[in-house]
Amino acid sequence: MKSRRQRAILEIIGAEVVQTQDELAQLLRERGMEVTQATISRDIKELGLIKVPVSKDESRYAPPSEAAQVPQAPDRLRRLLRDTVTHVDSSLNIVVIRTLPGHAHAVAGAIDYSHWPEVLGTVAGDDTIFIVVKPVEAVAALMAKIQGWVE
């Protein structure tokens, strides 16, 4: 039942704009599946569904594969950097960002989804992010960008 329901969820969000768990539950009920909000919530988490923007004020559920196709909103990234970053430093081609405890993954994810060409990738712990930069000459400009958004 669970795998059938989760397949149905993926089919539904692939075919329709679903903005809320209530909408998703109703669409599953229309397919003859009785579900609770708790079940929907667990399925969304297990499937790794994300919310992607449809317009300025609306979002919809999507599979995690769509995350890379959605440009990271610069305002959100700026807000994350401003609100959570405590220190920025570098060594050769690695920029190190220190955040408040528990925030490194969110900041690293936002940086990854920003698709900055000089960023090869990020690695995040609880409060520390390593950003690998290429070419090494791009480190100073990247640090200036980040520090400008932190202040």
PDB file of C-alpha atoms in Angstrom:
ATOM      1  CA  MET A   1       0.000   0.000   0.000  1.00  0.00           C
ATOM      2  CA  LYS A   2       2.763   2.434   0.949  1.00  0.00           C
ATOM      3  CA  SER A   3       4.745   1.978  -2.261  1.00  0.00           C
ATOM      4  CA  ARG A   4       1.553   2.245  -4.333  1.00  0.00           C
ATOM      5  CA  ARG A   5       0.596   5.451  -2.509  1.00  0.00           C
ATOM      6  CA  GLN A   6       4.058   6.954  -2.926  1.00  0.00           C
ATOM      7  CA  ARG A   7       4.074   6.106  -6.657  1.00  0.00           C
ATOM      8  CA  ALA A   8       0.685   7.825  -6.904  1.00  0.00           C
ATOM      9  CA  ILE A   9       2.066  10.891  -5.126  1.00  0.00           C
ATOM     10  CA  LEU A  10       4.918  11.149  -7.625  1.00  0.00           C
ATOM     11  CA  GLU A  11       2.485  10.747 -10.530  1.00  0.00           C
ATOM     12  CA  ILE A  12       0.182  13.418  -9.113  1.00  0.00           C
ATOM     13  CA  ILE A  13       2.881  16.031  -8.504  1.00  0.00           C
ATOM     14  CA  GLY A  14       4.303  15.289 -11.947  1.00  0.00           C
ATOM     15  CA  ALA A  15       0.955  15.969 -13.609  1.00  0.00           C
ATOM     16  CA  GLU A  16      -0.592  18.711 -11.459  1.00  0.00           C
ATOM     17  CA  VAL A  17       0.380  21.737  -9.409  1.00  0.00           C
ATOM     18  CA  VAL A  18      -0.063  20.643  -5.793  1.00  0.00           C
ATOM     19  CA  GLN A  19       0.545  23.396  -3.286  1.00  0.00           C
ATOM     20  CA  THR A  20      -0.577  21.887   0.032  1.00  0.00           C
ATOM     21  CA  GLN A  21      -0.735  18.587   1.853  1.00  0.00           C
ATOM     22  CA  ASP A  22      -4.522  18.948   1.950  1.00  0.00           C
ATOM     23  CA  GLU A  23      -4.656  19.172  -1.848  1.00  0.00           C
ATOM     24  CA  LEU A  24      -2.445  16.114  -2.136  1.00  0.00           C
ATOM     25  CA  ALA A  25      -4.602  14.164   0.332  1.00  0.00           C
ATOM     26  CA  GLN A  26      -7.736  15.076  -1.625  1.00  0.00           C
ATOM     27  CA  LEU A  27      -6.187  13.958  -4.921  1.00  0.00           C
ATOM     28  CA  LEU A  28      -5.176  10.642  -3.328  1.00  0.00           C
ATOM     29  CA  ARG A  29      -8.702  10.195  -1.972  1.00  0.00           C
ATOM     30  CA  GLU A  30     -10.031  10.745  -5.497  1.00  0.00           C
ATOM     31  CA  ARG A  31      -7.861   7.762  -6.469  1.00  0.00           C
ATOM     32  CA  GLY A  32      -9.451   5.675  -3.735  1.00  0.00           C
ATOM     33  CA  MET A  33      -6.682   5.981  -1.138  1.00  0.00           C
ATOM     34  CA  GLU A  34      -7.675   7.005   2.374  1.00  0.00           C
ATOM     35  CA  VAL A  35      -4.836   8.976   3.944  1.00  0.00           C
ATOM     36  CA  THR A  36      -4.230  11.128   6.982  1.00  0.00           C
ATOM     37  CA  GLN A  37      -2.228  14.318   7.169  1.00  0.00           C
ATOM     38  CA  ALA A  38       0.433  12.468   9.180  1.00  0.00           C
ATOM     39  CA  THR A  39       0.747   9.837   6.437  1.00  0.00           C
ATOM     40  CA  ILE A  40       1.090  12.526   3.766  1.00  0.00           C
ATOM     41  CA  SER A  41       3.704  14.324   5.838  1.00  0.00           C
ATOM     42  CA  ARG A  42       5.759  11.114   6.262  1.00  0.00           C
ATOM     43  CA  ASP A  43       5.496  10.315   2.555  1.00  0.00           C
ATOM     44  CA  ILE A  44       6.660  13.797   1.600  1.00  0.00           C
ATOM     45  CA  LYS A  45       9.663  13.421   3.878  1.00  0.00           C
ATOM     46  CA  GLU A  46      10.507   9.886   2.702  1.00  0.00           C
ATOM     47  CA  LEU A  47      10.210  10.864  -0.957  1.00  0.00           C
ATOM     48  CA  GLY A  48      12.354  13.955  -0.341  1.00  0.00           C
ATOM     49  CA  LEU A  49       9.776  16.229  -1.967  1.00  0.00           C
ATOM     50  CA  ILE A  50      10.611  19.907  -2.054  1.00  0.00           C
ATOM     51  CA  LYS A  51       8.611  23.085  -2.577  1.00  0.00           C
ATOM     52  CA  VAL A  52       9.564  24.995  -5.717  1.00  0.00           C
ATOM     53  CA  PRO A  53       8.290  28.433  -6.703  1.00  0.00           C
ATOM     54  CA  VAL A  54       5.425  28.672  -9.187  1.00  0.00           C
ATOM     55  CA  SER A  55       5.131  32.439  -8.911  1.00  0.00           C
ATOM     56  CA  LYS A  56       6.251  35.143  -6.523  1.00  0.00           C
ATOM     57  CA  ASP A  57       3.708  34.106  -3.894  1.00  0.00           C
ATOM     58  CA  GLU A  58       3.053  30.427  -4.673  1.00  0.00           C
ATOM     59  CA  SER A  59       4.978  27.178  -4.574  1.00  0.00           C
ATOM     60  CA  ARG A  60       4.287  23.540  -5.400  1.00  0.00           C
ATOM     61  CA  TYR A  61       5.562  20.130  -4.418  1.00  0.00           C
ATOM     62  CA  ALA A  62       8.217  18.638  -6.693  1.00  0.00           C
ATOM     63  CA  PRO A  63      10.598  15.675  -6.664  1.00  0.00           C
ATOM     64  CA  PRO A  64      14.100  16.433  -5.329  1.00  0.00           C
ATOM     65  CA  SER A  65      15.534  16.163  -8.854  1.00  0.00           C
ATOM     66  CA  GLU A  66      13.917  19.515  -9.642  1.00  0.00           C
ATOM     67  CA  ALA A  67      15.909  21.306  -6.937  1.00  0.00           C
ATOM     68  CA  ALA A  68      18.929  21.697  -9.210  1.00  0.00           C
ATOM     69  CA  GLN A  69      16.721  23.257 -11.893  1.00  0.00           C
ATOM     70  CA  VAL A  70      15.393  25.979  -9.579  1.00  0.00           C
ATOM     71  CA  PRO A  71      17.713  28.958  -9.289  1.00  0.00           C
ATOM     72  CA  GLN A  72      18.318  29.868  -5.664  1.00  0.00           C
ATOM     73  CA  ALA A  73      16.641  33.131  -4.819  1.00  0.00           C
ATOM     74  CA  PRO A  74      19.399  35.649  -4.107  1.00  0.00           C
ATOM     75  CA  ASP A  75      17.315  37.260  -1.364  1.00  0.00           C
ATOM     76  CA  ARG A  76      17.038  33.957   0.502  1.00  0.00           C
ATOM     77  CA  LEU A  77      20.763  33.312   0.202  1.00  0.00           C
ATOM     78  CA  ARG A  78      21.568  36.836   1.354  1.00  0.00           C
ATOM     79  CA  ARG A  79      19.199  36.429   4.306  1.00  0.00           C
ATOM     80  CA  LEU A  80      20.746  33.078   5.257  1.00  0.00           C
ATOM     81  CA  LEU A  81      24.251  34.509   5.066  1.00  0.00           C
ATOM     82  CA  ARG A  82      23.315  37.635   7.005  1.00  0.00           C
ATOM     83  CA  ASP A  83      21.400  35.761   9.706  1.00  0.00           C
ATOM     84  CA  THR A  84      23.641  32.740  10.280  1.00  0.00           C
ATOM     85  CA  VAL A  85      27.255  33.370   9.222  1.00  0.00           C
ATOM     86  CA  THR A  86      29.676  34.258  12.007  1.00  0.00           C
ATOM     87  CA  HIS A  87      33.051  34.146  10.192  1.00  0.00           C
ATOM     88  CA  VAL A  88      34.517  33.812   6.686  1.00  0.00           C
ATOM     89  CA  ASP A  89      38.126  32.906   5.890  1.00  0.00           C
ATOM     90  CA  SER A  90      40.113  31.124   3.187  1.00  0.00           C
ATOM     91  CA  SER A  91      43.171  29.022   2.525  1.00  0.00           C
ATOM     92  CA  LEU A  92      44.370  28.578  -1.046  1.00  0.00           C
ATOM     93  CA  ASN A  93      41.275  27.516  -3.038  1.00  0.00           C
ATOM     94  CA  ILE A  94      39.022  26.753  -0.046  1.00  0.00           C
ATOM     95  CA  VAL A  95      36.689  29.284   1.533  1.00  0.00           C
ATOM     96  CA  VAL A  96      35.654  28.407   5.074  1.00  0.00           C
ATOM     97  CA  ILE A  97      32.368  29.731   6.417  1.00  0.00           C
ATOM     98  CA  ARG A  98      31.421  29.411  10.084  1.00  0.00           C
ATOM     99  CA  THR A  99      27.711  29.585  10.928  1.00  0.00           C
ATOM    100  CA  LEU A 100      25.552  29.428  13.984  1.00  0.00           C
ATOM    101  CA  PRO A 101      25.237  25.802  15.167  1.00  0.00           C
ATOM    102  CA  GLY A 102      22.927  23.726  12.971  1.00  0.00           C
ATOM    103  CA  HIS A 103      22.827  26.137  10.011  1.00  0.00           C
ATOM    104  CA  ALA A 104      25.747  25.039   7.831  1.00  0.00           C
ATOM    105  CA  HIS A 105      23.727  22.575   5.715  1.00  0.00           C
ATOM    106  CA  ALA A 106      21.082  25.165   4.807  1.00  0.00           C
ATOM    107  CA  VAL A 107      23.697  27.748   3.827  1.00  0.00           C
ATOM    108  CA  ALA A 108      25.749  25.215   1.849  1.00  0.00           C
ATOM    109  CA  GLY A 109      22.632  24.020   0.036  1.00  0.00           C
ATOM    110  CA  ALA A 110      21.707  27.585  -0.886  1.00  0.00           C
ATOM    111  CA  ILE A 111      25.222  28.183  -2.197  1.00  0.00           C
ATOM    112  CA  ASP A 112      25.122  24.944  -4.206  1.00  0.00           C
ATOM    113  CA  TYR A 113      21.790  25.874  -5.785  1.00  0.00           C
ATOM    114  CA  SER A 114      23.085  29.340  -6.660  1.00  0.00           C
ATOM    115  CA  HIS A 115      25.277  27.695  -9.315  1.00  0.00           C
ATOM    116  CA  TRP A 116      28.117  30.169  -8.911  1.00  0.00           C
ATOM    117  CA  PRO A 117      30.580  29.184 -11.656  1.00  0.00           C
ATOM    118  CA  GLU A 118      33.639  29.496  -9.418  1.00  0.00           C
ATOM    119  CA  VAL A 119      32.204  27.089  -6.809  1.00  0.00           C
ATOM    120  CA  LEU A 120      33.061  23.450  -7.493  1.00  0.00           C
ATOM    121  CA  GLY A 121      31.137  22.275  -4.445  1.00  0.00           C
ATOM    122  CA  THR A 122      30.529  22.566  -0.738  1.00  0.00           C
ATOM    123  CA  VAL A 123      30.925  20.307   2.266  1.00  0.00           C
ATOM    124  CA  ALA A 124      28.950  21.156   5.398  1.00  0.00           C
ATOM    125  CA  GLY A 125      29.138  20.039   8.974  1.00  0.00           C
ATOM    126  CA  ASP A 126      27.040  21.397  11.829  1.00  0.00           C
ATOM    127  CA  ASP A 127      28.502  24.901  11.835  1.00  0.00           C
ATOM    128  CA  THR A 128      31.277  24.874   9.234  1.00  0.00           C
ATOM    129  CA  ILE A 129      31.251  24.914   5.435  1.00  0.00           C
ATOM    130  CA  PHE A 130      34.164  24.291   3.080  1.00  0.00           C
ATOM    131  CA  ILE A 131      33.701  25.767  -0.390  1.00  0.00           C
ATOM    132  CA  VAL A 132      36.098  24.512  -3.063  1.00  0.00           C
ATOM    133  CA  VAL A 133      36.818  27.330  -5.512  1.00  0.00           C
ATOM    134  CA  LYS A 134      38.310  27.145  -8.998  1.00  0.00           C
ATOM    135  CA  PRO A 135      40.363  28.953 -10.128  1.00  0.00           C
ATOM    136  CA  VAL A 136      42.220  29.959  -6.992  1.00  0.00           C
ATOM    137  CA  GLU A 137      42.228  33.549  -8.296  1.00  0.00           C
ATOM    138  CA  ALA A 138      38.436  33.632  -7.789  1.00  0.00           C
ATOM    139  CA  VAL A 139      38.714  33.188  -4.010  1.00  0.00           C
ATOM    140  CA  ALA A 140      39.127  36.894  -3.225  1.00  0.00           C
ATOM    141  CA  ALA A 141      36.064  37.905  -5.275  1.00  0.00           C
ATOM    142  CA  LEU A 142      33.952  35.112  -3.759  1.00  0.00           C
ATOM    143  CA  MET A 143      35.002  36.094  -0.244  1.00  0.00           C
ATOM    144  CA  ALA A 144      34.152  39.735  -0.989  1.00  0.00           C
ATOM    145  CA  LYS A 145      30.713  38.714  -2.280  1.00  0.00           C
ATOM    146  CA  ILE A 146      29.980  36.584   0.770  1.00  0.00           C
ATOM    147  CA  GLN A 147      31.334  39.131   3.250  1.00  0.00           C
ATOM    148  CA  GLY A 148      29.337  41.880   1.550  1.00  0.00           C
ATOM    149  CA  TRP A 149      26.156  39.865   2.057  1.00  0.00           C
ATOM    150  CA  VAL A 150      27.037  38.952   5.655  1.00  0.00           C
ATOM    151  CA  GLU A 151      27.370  42.588   6.760  1.00  0.00           C
TER     152      GLU A 151
END
